[in-house]
GROMACS .gro file of C-alpha atoms in nm:
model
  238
    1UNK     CA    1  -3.242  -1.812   7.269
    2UNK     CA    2  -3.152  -2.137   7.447
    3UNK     CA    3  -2.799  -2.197   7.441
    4UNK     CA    4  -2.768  -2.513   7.633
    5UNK     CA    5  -2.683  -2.825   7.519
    6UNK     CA    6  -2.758  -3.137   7.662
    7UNK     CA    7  -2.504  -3.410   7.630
    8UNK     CA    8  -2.515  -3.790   7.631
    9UNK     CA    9  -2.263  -4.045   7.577
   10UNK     CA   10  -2.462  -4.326   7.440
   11UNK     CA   11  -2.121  -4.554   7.403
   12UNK     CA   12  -2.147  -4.843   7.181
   13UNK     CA   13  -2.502  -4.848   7.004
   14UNK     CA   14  -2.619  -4.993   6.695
   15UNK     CA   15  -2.669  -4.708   6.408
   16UNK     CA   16  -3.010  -4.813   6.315
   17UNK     CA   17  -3.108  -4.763   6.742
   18UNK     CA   18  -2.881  -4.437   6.741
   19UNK     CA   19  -3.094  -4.301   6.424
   20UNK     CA   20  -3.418  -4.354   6.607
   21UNK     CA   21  -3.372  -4.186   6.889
   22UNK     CA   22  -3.210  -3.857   6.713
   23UNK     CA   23  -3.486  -3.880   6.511
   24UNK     CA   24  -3.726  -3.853   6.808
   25UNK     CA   25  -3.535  -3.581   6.950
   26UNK     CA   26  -3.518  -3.360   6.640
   27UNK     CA   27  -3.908  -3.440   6.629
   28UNK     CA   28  -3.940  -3.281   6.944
   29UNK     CA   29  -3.772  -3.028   6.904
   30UNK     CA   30  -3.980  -2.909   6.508
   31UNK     CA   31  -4.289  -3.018   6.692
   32UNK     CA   32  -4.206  -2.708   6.926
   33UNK     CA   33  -4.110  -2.479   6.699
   34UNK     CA   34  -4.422  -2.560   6.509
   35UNK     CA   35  -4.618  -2.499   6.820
   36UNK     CA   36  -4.434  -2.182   6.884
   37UNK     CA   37  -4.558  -2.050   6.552
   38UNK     CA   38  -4.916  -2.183   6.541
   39UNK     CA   39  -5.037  -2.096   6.936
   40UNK     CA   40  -4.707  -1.801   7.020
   41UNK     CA   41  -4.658  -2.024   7.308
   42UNK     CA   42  -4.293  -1.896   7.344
   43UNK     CA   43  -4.146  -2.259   7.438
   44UNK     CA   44  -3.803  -2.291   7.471
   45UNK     CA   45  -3.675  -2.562   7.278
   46UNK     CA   46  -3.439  -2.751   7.355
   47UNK     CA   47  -3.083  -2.870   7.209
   48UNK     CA   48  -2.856  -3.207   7.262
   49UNK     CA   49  -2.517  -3.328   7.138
   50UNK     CA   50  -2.459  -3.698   7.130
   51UNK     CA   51  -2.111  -3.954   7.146
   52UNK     CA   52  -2.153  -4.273   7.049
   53UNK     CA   53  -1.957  -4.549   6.840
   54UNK     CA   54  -2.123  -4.783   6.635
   55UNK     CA   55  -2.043  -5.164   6.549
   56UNK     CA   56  -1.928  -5.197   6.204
   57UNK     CA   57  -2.210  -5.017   5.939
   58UNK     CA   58  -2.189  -4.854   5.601
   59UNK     CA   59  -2.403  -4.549   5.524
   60UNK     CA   60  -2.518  -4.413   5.230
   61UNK     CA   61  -2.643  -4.039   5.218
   62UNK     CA   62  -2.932  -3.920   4.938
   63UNK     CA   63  -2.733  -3.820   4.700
   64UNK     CA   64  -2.503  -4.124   4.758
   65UNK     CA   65  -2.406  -4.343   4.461
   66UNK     CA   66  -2.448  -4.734   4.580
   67UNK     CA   67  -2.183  -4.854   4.331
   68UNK     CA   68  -1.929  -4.639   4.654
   69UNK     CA   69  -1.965  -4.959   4.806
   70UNK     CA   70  -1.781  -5.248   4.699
   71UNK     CA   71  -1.871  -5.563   4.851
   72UNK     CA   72  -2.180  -5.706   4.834
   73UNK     CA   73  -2.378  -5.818   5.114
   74UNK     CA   74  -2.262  -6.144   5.149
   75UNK     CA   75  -1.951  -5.958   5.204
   76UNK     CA   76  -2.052  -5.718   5.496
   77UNK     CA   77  -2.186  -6.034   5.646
   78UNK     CA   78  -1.875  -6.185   5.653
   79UNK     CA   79  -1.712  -5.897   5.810
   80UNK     CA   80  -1.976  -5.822   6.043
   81UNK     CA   81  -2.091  -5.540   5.911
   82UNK     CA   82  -2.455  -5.333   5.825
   83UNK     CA   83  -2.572  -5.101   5.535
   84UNK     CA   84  -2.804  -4.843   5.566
   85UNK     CA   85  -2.980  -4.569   5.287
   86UNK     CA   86  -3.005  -4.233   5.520
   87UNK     CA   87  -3.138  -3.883   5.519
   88UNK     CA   88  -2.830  -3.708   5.531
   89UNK     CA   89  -2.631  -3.509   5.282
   90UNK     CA   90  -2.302  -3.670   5.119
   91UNK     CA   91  -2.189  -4.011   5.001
   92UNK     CA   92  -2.081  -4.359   5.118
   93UNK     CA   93  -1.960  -4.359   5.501
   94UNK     CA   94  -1.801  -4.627   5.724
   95UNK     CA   95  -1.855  -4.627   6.128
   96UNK     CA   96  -1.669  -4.874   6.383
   97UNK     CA   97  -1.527  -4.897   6.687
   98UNK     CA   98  -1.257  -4.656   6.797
   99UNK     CA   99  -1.440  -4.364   6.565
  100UNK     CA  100  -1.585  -4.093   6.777
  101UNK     CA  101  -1.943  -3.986   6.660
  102UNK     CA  102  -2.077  -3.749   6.759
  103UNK     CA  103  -2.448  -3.603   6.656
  104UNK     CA  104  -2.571  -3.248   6.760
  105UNK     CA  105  -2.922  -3.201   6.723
  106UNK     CA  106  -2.955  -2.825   6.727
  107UNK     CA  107  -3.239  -2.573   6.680
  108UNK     CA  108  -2.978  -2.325   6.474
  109UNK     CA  109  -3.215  -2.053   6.591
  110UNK     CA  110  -3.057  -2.094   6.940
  111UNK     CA  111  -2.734  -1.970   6.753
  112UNK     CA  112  -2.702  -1.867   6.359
  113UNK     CA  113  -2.921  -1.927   6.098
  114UNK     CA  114  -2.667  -2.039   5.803
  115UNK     CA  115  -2.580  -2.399   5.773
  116UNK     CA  116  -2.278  -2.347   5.569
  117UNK     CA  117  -2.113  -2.166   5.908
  118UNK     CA  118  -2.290  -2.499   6.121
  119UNK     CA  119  -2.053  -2.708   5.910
  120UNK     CA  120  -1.758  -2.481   5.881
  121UNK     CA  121  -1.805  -2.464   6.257
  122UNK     CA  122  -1.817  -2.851   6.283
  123UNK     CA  123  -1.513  -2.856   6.085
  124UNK     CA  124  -1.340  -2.567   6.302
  125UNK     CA  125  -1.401  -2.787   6.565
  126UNK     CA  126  -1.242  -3.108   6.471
  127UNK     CA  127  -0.929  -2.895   6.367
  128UNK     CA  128  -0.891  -2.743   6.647
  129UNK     CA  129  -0.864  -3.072   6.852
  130UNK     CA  130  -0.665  -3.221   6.580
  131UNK     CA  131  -0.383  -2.894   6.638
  132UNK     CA  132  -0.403  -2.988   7.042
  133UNK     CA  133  -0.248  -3.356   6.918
  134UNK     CA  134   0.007  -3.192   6.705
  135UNK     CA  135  -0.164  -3.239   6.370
  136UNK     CA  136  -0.249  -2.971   6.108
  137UNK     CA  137  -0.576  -3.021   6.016
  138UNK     CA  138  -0.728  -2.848   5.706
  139UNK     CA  139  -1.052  -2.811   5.507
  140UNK     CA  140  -1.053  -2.943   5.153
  141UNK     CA  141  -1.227  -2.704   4.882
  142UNK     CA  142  -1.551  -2.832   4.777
  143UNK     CA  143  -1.534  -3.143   4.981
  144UNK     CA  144  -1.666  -3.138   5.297
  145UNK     CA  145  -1.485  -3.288   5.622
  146UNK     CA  146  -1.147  -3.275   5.753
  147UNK     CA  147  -0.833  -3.332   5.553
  148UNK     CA  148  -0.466  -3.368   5.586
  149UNK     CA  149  -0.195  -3.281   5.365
  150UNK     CA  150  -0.463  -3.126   5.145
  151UNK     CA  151  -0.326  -3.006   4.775
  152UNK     CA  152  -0.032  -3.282   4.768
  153UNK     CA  153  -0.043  -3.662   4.703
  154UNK     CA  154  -0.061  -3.737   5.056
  155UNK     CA  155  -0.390  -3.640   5.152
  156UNK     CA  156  -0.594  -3.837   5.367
  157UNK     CA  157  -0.934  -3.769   5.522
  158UNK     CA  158  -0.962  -3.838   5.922
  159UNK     CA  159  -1.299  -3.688   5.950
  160UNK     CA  160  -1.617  -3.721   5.775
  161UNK     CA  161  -1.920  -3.497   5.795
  162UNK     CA  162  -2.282  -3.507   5.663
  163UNK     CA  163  -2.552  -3.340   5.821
  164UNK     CA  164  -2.949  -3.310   5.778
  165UNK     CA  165  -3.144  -3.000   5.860
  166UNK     CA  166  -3.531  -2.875   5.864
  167UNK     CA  167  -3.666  -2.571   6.021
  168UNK     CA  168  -3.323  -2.498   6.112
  169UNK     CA  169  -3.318  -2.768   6.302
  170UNK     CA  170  -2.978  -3.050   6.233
  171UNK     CA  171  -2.877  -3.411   6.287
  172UNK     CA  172  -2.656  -3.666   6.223
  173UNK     CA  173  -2.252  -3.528   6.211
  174UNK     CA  174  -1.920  -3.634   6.233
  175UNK     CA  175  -1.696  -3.899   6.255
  176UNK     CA  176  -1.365  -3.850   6.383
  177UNK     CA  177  -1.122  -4.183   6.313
  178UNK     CA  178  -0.950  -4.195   6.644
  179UNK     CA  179  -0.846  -4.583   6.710
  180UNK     CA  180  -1.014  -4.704   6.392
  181UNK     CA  181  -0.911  -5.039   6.176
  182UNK     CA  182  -0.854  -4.846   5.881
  183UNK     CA  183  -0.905  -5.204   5.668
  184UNK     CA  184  -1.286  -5.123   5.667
  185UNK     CA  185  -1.231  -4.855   5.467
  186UNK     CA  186  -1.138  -5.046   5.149
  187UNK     CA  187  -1.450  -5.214   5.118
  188UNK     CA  188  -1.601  -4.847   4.964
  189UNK     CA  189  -1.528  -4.507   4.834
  190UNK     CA  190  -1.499  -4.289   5.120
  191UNK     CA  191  -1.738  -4.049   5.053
  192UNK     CA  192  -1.719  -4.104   4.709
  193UNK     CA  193  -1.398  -3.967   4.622
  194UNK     CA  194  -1.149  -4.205   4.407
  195UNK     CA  195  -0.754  -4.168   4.533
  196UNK     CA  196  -0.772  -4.020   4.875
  197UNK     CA  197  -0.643  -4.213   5.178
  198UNK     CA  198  -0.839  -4.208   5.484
  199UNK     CA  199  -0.613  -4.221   5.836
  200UNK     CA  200  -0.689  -4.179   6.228
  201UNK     CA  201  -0.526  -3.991   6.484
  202UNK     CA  202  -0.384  -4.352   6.575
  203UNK     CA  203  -0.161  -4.380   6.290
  204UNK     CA  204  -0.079  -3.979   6.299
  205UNK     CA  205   0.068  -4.010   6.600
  206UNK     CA  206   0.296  -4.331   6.566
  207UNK     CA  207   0.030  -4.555   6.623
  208UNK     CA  208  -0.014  -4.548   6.966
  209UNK     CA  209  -0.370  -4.595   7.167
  210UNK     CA  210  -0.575  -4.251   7.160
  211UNK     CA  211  -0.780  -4.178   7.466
  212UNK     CA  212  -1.132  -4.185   7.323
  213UNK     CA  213  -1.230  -3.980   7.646
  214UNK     CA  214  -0.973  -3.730   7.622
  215UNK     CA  215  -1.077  -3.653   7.239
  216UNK     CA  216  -1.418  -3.609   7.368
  217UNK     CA  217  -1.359  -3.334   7.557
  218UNK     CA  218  -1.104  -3.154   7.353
  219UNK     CA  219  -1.400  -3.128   7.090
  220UNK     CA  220  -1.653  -3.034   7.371
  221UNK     CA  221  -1.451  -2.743   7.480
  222UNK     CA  222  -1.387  -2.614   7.106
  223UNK     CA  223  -1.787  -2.703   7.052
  224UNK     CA  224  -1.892  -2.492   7.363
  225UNK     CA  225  -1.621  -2.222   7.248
  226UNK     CA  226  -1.730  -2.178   6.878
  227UNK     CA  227  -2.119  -2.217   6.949
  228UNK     CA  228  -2.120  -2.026   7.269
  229UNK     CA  229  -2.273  -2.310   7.432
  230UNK     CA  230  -2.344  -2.427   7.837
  231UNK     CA  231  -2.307  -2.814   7.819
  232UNK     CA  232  -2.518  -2.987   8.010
  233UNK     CA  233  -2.460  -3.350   8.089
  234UNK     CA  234  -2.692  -3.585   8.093
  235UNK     CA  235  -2.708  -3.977   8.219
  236UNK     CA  236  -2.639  -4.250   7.867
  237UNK     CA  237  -2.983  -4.438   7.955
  238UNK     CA  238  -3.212  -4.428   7.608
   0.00000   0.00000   0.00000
C-alpha cells in the first residue's frame, strides 16, 4: 500500500480548470488499478491532495435540486459569479475567495475501504483544526459537513463536504469558510437545507483576518495523522 500523498497548492484557479485536472488525475490513477487487475502488473498507484480557492462559482451535486439556487443567471453575472452541474454527491454549494478547498484524490485501497469512515475522517479533520482556533466543531446527524452549535437555533455550517468515488478511488471535498464574504451565501440553499446559517472562522473569532496558510497546515497535520499519510509536496504548476 502506498501511503504517500502528493500535495499541490494550486492557489486561485477557476473550478471548471480545477475539475479537469482532478479528473485526469483520478483517471490515472483507475487506469492503474485497472491495469493492475487485467496484466498483475503490481503498479503502485499513486495518491494527491489539492488547495485551491476558486473565484466566485455555484455547484450543484447529482442529486442536487436547481430550485437551491436563487438567482438566475443574469444574476450570477452581475455578481461575478459561475454555475456548474457536477459529479459529486450532495446539494447546492458556493466557492470564493478566502474558502480553503481542498480535494484529495485517493486510491482508498492505500488506506480503508469504507467511504463512510473517508468522510467521517474528512470531517474529523476539519474539527480538529477548528478545536486548535478555539471552536467546537461538531457533526450534524444525517447531514454531512461540519456544524456549529448543532441541536439549538444557532447552528451554522462552516464546512461543506461532497465527495465522488469509483473503484475506491475519491475526488472533489471540502470547503472550509475561512475569510469568506458570507453575502454569497444568500443567493442559494446551502446544501439544500432551509434555516441554517452558514459562518467562517472569520466571524468565529471576532472577525479578524485568518491565515489561509496557517489553516492549511493545521488540516495537513490532522490529514497525515488520521490517514497515516507521508505528504509529499509538490511544485503548483498544472
Amino acid at each position: 500500500m502506498n501511503k504517500k500523498v502528493t500535495l499541490q497548492d494550486l492557489g486561485l484557479k477557476d473550478y471548471k480548470d480545477t475539475w479537469d485536472y482532478q479528473e485526469l488525475l483520478f483517471k490515472n490513477i483507475v487506469d492503474t488499478k485497472v491495469r493492475n487487475r487485467r496484466e498483475d502488473s503490481g503498479l503502485e498507484t499513486p495518491n494527491h491532495f489539492l488547495f485551491v480557492e476558486h473565484p466566485h462559482v455555484y455547484t450543484l451535486g447529482k442529486s442536487g435540486d436547481i430550485n437551491n439556487l436563487l438567482v438566475d443567471e443574469n444574476k450570477l453575472a452581475e455578481k461575478g459569479a459561475t454555475f456548474y452541474k457536477i459529479n459529486r454527491g450532495g446539494d447546492i454549494t458556493y466557492h470564493g475567495p478566502g474558502q480553503v478547498v481542498g480535494y484529495p484524490i485517493l486510491d482508498l485501497d492505500n488506506f480503508f475501504t469504507d467511504i463512510h469512515k473517508y468522510l467521517r475522517f474528512l470531517e474529523e479533520m476539519v474539527i480538529l483544526t477548528l478545536a486548535d482556533y478555539g471552536l467546537k466543531g461538531q457533526r450534524s446527524e444525517g447531514e454531512t459537513g461540519v456544524w456549529l452549535d448543532v441541536g439549538t437555533p444557532f447552528a451554522r455550517k462552516i464546512c461543506a463536504m461532497g465527495v465522488r468515488a469509483s473503484r475506491w478511488v475519491t475526488m472533489h471535498g471540502f470547503a472550509l469558510n475561512v475569510n469568506t464574504d458570507l453575502g454569497y451565501f444568500d443567493m442559494m440553499i446551502p446544501c439544500g437545507i432551509k434555516d441554517k446559517a452558514v459562518t467562517s472562522l472569520n466571524v468565529e473569532l471576532g472577525h479578524r483576518v485568518v491565515d489561509m496558510e496557517d489553516v492549511k497546515q493545521k488540516l495537513l497535520q490532522h490529514f497525515s495523522t488520521l490517514f497515516e499519510a507521508e505528504l509529499v509536496k509538490e511544485g503548483a504548476g498544472v
